[in-house]
mmCIF file of C-alpha atoms in Angstrom:
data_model
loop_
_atom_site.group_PDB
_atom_site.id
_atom_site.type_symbol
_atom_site.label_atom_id
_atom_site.label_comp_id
_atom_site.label_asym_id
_atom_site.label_seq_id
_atom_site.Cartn_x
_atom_site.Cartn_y
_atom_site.Cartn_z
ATOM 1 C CA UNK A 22 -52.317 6.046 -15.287
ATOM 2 C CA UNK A 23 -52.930 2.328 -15.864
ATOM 3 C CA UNK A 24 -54.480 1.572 -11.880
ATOM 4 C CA UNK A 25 -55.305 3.829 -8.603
ATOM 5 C CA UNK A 26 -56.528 2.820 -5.460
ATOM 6 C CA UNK A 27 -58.379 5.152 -3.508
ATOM 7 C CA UNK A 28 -59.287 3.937 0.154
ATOM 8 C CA UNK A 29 -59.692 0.656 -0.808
ATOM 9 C CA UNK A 30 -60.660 -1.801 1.454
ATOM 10 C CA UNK A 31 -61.508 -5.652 1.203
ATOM 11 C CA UNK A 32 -63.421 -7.753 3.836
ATOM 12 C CA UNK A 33 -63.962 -11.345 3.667
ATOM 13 C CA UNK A 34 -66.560 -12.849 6.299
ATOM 14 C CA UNK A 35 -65.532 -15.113 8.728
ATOM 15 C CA UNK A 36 -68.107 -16.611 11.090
ATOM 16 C CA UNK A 37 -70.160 -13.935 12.207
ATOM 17 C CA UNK A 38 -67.416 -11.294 11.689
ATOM 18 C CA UNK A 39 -64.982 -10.330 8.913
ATOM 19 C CA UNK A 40 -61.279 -10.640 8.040
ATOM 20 C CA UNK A 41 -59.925 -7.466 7.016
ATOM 21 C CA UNK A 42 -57.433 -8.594 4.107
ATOM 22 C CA UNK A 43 -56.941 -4.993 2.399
ATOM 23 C CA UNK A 44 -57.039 -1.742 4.737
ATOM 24 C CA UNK A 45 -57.409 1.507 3.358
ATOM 25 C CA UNK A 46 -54.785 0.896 0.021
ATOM 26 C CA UNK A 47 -53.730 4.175 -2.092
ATOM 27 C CA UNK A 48 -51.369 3.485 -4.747
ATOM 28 C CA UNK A 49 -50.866 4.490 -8.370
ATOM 29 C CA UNK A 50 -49.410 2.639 -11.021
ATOM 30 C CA UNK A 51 -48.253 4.377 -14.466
ATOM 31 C CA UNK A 52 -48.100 2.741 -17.914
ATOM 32 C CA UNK A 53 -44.988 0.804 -18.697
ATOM 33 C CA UNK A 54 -43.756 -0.113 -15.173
ATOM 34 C CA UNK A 55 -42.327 -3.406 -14.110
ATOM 35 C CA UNK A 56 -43.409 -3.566 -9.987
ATOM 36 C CA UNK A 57 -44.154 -5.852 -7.408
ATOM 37 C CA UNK A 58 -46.713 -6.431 -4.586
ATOM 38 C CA UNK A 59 -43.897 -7.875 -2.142
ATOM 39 C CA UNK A 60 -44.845 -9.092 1.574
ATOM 40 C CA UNK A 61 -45.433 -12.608 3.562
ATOM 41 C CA UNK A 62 -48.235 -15.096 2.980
ATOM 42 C CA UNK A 63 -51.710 -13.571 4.036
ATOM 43 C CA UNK A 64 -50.588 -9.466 3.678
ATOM 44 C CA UNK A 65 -52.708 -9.133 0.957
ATOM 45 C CA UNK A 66 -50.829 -9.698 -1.983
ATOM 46 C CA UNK A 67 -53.222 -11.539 -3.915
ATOM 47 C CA UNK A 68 -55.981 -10.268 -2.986
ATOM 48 C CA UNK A 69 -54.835 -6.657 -4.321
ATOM 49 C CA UNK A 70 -53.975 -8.819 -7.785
ATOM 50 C CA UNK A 71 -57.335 -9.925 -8.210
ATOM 51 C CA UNK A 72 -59.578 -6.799 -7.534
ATOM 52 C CA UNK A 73 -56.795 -4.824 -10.234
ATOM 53 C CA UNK A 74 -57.369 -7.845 -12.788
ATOM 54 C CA UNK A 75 -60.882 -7.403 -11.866
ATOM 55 C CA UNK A 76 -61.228 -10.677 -10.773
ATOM 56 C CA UNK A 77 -63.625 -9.501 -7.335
ATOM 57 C CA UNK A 78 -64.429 -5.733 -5.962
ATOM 58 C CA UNK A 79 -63.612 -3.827 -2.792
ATOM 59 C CA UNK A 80 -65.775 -3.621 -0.111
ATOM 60 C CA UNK A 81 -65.452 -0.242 0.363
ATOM 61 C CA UNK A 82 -63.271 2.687 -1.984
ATOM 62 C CA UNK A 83 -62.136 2.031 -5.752
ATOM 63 C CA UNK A 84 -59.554 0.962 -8.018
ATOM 64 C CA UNK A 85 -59.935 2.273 -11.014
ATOM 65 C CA UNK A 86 -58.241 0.209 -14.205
ATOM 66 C CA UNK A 87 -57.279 1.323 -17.416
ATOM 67 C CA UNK A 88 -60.168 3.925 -16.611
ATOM 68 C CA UNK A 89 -62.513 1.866 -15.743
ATOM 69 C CA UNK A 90 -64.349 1.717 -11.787
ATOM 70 C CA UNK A 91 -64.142 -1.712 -10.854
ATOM 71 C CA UNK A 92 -67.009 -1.396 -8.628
ATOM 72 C CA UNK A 93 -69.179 -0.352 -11.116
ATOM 73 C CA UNK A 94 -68.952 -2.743 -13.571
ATOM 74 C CA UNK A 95 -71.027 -5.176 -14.515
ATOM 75 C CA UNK A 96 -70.048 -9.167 -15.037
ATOM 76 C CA UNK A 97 -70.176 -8.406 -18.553
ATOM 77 C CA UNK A 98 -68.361 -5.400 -18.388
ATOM 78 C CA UNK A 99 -65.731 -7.036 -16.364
ATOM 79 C CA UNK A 100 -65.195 -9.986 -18.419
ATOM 80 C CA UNK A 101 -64.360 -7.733 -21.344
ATOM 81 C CA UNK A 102 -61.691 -5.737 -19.713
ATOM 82 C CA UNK A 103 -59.843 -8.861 -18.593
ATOM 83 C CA UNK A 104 -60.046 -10.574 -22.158
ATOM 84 C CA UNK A 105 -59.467 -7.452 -24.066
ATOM 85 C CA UNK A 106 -56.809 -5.447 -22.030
ATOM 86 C CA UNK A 107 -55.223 -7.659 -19.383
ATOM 87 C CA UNK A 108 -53.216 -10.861 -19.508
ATOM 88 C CA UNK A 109 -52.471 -13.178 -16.234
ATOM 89 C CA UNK A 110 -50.149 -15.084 -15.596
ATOM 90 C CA UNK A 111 -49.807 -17.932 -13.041
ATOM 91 C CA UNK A 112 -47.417 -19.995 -10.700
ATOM 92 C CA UNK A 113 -49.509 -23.179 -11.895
ATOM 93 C CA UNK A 114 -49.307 -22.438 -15.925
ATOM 94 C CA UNK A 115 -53.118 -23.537 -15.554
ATOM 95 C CA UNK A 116 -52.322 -24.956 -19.895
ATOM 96 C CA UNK A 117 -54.942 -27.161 -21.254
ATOM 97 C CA UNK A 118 -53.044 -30.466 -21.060
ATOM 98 C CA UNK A 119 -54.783 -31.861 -24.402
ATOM 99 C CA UNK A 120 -53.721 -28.779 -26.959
ATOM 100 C CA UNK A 121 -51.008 -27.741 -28.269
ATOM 101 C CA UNK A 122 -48.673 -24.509 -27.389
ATOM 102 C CA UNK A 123 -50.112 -23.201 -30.277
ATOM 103 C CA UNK A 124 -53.734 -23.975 -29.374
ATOM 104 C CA UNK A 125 -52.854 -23.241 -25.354
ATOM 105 C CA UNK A 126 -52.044 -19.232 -26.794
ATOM 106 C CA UNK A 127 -54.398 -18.943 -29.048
ATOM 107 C CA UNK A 128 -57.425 -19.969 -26.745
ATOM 108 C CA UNK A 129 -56.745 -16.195 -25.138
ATOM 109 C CA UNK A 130 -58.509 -14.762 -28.596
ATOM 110 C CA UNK A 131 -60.797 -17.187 -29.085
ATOM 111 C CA UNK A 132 -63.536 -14.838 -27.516
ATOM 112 C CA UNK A 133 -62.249 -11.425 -29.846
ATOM 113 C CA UNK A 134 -63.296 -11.434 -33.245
ATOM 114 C CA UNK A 135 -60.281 -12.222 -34.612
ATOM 115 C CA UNK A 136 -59.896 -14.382 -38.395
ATOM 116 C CA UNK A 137 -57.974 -17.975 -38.031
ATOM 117 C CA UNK A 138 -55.556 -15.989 -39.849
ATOM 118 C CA UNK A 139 -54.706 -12.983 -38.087
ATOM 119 C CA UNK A 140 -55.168 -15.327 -34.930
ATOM 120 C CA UNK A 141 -52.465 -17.414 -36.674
ATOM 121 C CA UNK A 142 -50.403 -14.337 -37.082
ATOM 122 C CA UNK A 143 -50.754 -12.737 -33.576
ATOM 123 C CA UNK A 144 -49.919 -16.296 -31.642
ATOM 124 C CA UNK A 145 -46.594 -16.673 -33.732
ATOM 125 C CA UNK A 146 -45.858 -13.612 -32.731
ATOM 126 C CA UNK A 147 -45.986 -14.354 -29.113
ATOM 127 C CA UNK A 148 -44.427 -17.747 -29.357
ATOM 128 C CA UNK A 149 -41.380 -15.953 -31.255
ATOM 129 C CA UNK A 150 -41.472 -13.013 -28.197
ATOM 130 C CA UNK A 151 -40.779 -16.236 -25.828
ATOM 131 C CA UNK A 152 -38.742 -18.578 -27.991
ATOM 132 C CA UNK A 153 -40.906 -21.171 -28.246
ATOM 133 C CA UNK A 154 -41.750 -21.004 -32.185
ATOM 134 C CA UNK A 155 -40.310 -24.259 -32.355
ATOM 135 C CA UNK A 156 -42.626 -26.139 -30.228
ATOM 136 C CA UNK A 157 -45.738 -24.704 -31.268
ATOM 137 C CA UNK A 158 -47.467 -28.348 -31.921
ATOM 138 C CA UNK A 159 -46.252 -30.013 -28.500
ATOM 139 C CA UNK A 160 -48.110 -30.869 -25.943
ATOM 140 C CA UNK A 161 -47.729 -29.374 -22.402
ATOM 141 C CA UNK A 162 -46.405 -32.436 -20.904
ATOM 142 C CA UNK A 163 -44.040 -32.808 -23.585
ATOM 143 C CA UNK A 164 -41.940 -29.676 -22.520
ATOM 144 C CA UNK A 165 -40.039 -28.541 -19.477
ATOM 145 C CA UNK A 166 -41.443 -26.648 -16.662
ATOM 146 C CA UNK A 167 -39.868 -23.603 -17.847
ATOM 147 C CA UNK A 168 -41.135 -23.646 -21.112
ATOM 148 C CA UNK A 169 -44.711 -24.566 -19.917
ATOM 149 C CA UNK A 170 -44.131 -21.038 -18.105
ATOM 150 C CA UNK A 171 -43.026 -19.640 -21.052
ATOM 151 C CA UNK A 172 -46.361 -20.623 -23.124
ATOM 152 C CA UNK A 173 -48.636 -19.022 -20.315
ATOM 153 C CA UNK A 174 -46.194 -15.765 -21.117
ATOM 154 C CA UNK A 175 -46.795 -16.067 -24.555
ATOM 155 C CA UNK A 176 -50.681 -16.881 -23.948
ATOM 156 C CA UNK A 177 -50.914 -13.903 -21.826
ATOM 157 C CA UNK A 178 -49.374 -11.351 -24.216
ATOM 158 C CA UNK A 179 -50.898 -12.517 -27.183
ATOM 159 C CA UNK A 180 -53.961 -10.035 -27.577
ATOM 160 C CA UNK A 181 -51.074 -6.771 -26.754
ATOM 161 C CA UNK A 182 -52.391 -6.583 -23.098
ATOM 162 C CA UNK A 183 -52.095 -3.200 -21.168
ATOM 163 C CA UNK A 184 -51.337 -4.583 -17.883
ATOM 164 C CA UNK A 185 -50.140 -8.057 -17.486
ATOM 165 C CA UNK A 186 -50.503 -9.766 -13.706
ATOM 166 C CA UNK A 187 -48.273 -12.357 -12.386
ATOM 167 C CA UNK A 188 -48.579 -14.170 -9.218
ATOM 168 C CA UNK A 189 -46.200 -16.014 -7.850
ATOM 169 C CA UNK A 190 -45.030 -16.327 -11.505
ATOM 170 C CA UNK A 191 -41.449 -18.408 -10.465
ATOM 171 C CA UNK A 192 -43.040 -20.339 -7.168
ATOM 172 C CA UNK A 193 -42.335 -23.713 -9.528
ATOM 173 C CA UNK A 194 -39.057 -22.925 -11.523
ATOM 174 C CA UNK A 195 -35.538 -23.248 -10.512
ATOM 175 C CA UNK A 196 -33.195 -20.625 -10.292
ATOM 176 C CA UNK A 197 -32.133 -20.589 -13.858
ATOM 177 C CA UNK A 198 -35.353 -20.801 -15.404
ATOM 178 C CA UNK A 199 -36.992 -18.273 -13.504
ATOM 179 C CA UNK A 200 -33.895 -15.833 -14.610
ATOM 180 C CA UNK A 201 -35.040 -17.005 -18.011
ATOM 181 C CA UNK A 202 -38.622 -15.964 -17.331
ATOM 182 C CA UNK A 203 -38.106 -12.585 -15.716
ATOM 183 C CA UNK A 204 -35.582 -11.701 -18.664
ATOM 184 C CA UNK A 205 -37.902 -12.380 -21.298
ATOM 185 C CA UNK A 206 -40.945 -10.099 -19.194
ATOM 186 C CA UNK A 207 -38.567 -7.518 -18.685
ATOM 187 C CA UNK A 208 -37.314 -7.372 -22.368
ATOM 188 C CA UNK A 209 -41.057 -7.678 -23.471
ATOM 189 C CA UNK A 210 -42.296 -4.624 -20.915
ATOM 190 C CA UNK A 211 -39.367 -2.103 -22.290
ATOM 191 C CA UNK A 212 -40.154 -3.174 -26.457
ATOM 192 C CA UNK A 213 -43.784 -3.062 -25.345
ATOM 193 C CA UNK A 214 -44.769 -0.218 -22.786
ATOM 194 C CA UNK A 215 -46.287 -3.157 -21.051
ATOM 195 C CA UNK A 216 -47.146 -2.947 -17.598
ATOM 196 C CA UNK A 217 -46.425 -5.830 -15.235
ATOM 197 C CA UNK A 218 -47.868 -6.039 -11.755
ATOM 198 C CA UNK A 219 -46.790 -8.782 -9.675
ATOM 199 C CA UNK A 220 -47.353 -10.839 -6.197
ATOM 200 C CA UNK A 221 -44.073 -12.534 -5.000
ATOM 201 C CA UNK A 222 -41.876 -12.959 -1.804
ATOM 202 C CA UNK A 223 -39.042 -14.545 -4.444
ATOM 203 C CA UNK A 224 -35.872 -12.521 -3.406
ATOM 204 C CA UNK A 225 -35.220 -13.448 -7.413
ATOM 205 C CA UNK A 226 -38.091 -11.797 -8.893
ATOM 206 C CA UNK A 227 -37.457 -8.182 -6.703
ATOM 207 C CA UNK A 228 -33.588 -8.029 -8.642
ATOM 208 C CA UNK A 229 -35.269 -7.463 -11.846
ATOM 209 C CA UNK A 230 -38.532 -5.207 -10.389
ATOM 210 C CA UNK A 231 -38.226 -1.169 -11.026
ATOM 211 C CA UNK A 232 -41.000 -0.379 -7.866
ATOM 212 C CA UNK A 233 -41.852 -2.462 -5.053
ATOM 213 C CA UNK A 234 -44.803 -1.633 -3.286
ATOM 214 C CA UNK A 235 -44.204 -3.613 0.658
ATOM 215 C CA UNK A 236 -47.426 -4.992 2.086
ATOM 216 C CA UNK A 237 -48.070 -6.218 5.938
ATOM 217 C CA UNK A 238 -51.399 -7.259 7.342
ATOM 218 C CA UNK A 239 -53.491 -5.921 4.292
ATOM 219 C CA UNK A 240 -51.735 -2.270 4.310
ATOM 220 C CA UNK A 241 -48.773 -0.863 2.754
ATOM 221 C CA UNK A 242 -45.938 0.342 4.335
ATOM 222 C CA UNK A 243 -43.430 1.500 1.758
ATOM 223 C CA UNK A 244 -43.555 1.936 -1.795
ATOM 224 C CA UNK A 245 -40.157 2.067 -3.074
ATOM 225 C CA UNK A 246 -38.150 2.686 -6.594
ATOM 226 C CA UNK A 247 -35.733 0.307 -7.060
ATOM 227 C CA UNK A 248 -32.410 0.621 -9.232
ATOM 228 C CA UNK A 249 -32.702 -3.043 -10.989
ATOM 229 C CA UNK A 250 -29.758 -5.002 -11.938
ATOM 230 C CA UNK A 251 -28.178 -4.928 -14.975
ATOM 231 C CA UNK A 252 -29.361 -7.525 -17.742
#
């Protein structure tokens, strides 16, 4: 099992009371799927994204990642399950404007103690997962918006992730390019056994998804298997 909730509830304070963004959330996630936090703006969506990427902690019950209690970790301890085991990607491609794609994906290992070469190695990798070998020395603003999206793929599955979050991943592309995108995820999470969990209300995004879980108001209500259209 790559993530399970148990009771989990989040709280933000507001004033001198508290916005109840997550309420009492019980799901299970198993490696390899390809599923999506679906609902409106404010349901929870999000939030849910960044206590699994262990990004913040529930107020009250678990999640446990990749075995790990998110409550219980420290900042250190935290740090090193996002950079070792879980990649993120972004509706804002959040690239460093004044590297290269090469330089933008290989940033992610800067922090493992990786050699330039095998770093050299595992980035071409990626960049040849999401057809971008070719444009490994531009610059960001020197591709397209789709490509740009591409990179933060490639930057996010360059250190062989287990779980891979995405939210909002397609908010900025067109149709065709977010096709483009969600192919190239999908062909990467059946080669790789890699998990992808993702936040989106794009009607596009939920043709390719194998398990949507429905959120309203912080809770769920349904979790559904999907049959996915054919690639």
């Amino acid at each position: 099992m790559i993530v399970e909730t148990k009771h989990l509830i989040k709280k933000f304070p507001v004033g001198k009371s508290f916005f109840t963004a997550l309420n009492d959330i019980n799901i299970h996630i198993d490696k390899g799927e390809f599923l999506g936090l679906v609902g409106p703006s404010g349901s929870g969506k999000t939030t849910l994204l960044n206590i699994i990427g262990s990004l913040d902690v529930p107020t009250e019950g678990n999640a446990h990642v990749l075995g790990k209690s998110i409550k219980d970790l420290s900042a250190k301890e935290s740090a090193i399950l996002r950079n070792r085991h879980i990649g993120f990607i972004f509706q804002t491609y959040n690239l460093f404007p004044v590297y290269s794609v090469y330089e933008n994906v290989e940033f992610a290992l800067l922090l493992q103690k990786k050699t330039a070469s095998e770093r050299k190695t595992a980035v071409m990798q990626a960049l040849e997962w999401v057809g971008l070998t070719d444009k490994a020395k531009a610059r960001p603003n020197a591709i397209s918006g789709g490509e740009c999206q591409r990179v933060a793929i490639a930057r996010a599955m360059v250190k062989n992730p287990e779980l891979v979050i995405a939210d909002e991943p397609t908010a900025n592309l067109d149709k065709a390019n977010s096709f483009h995108i969600l192919d190239t995820m999908k062909k990467l999470n059946k080669e790789l056994s890699t998990t992808f969990i993702f936040a989106t209300h794009d009607e596009k995004v939920m043709k390719f998804l194998d398990r949507i879980i429905y959120l309203e108001d912080g809770k769920v209500i349904n979790d559904e298997t999907i049959k996915t259209e054919s690639l």
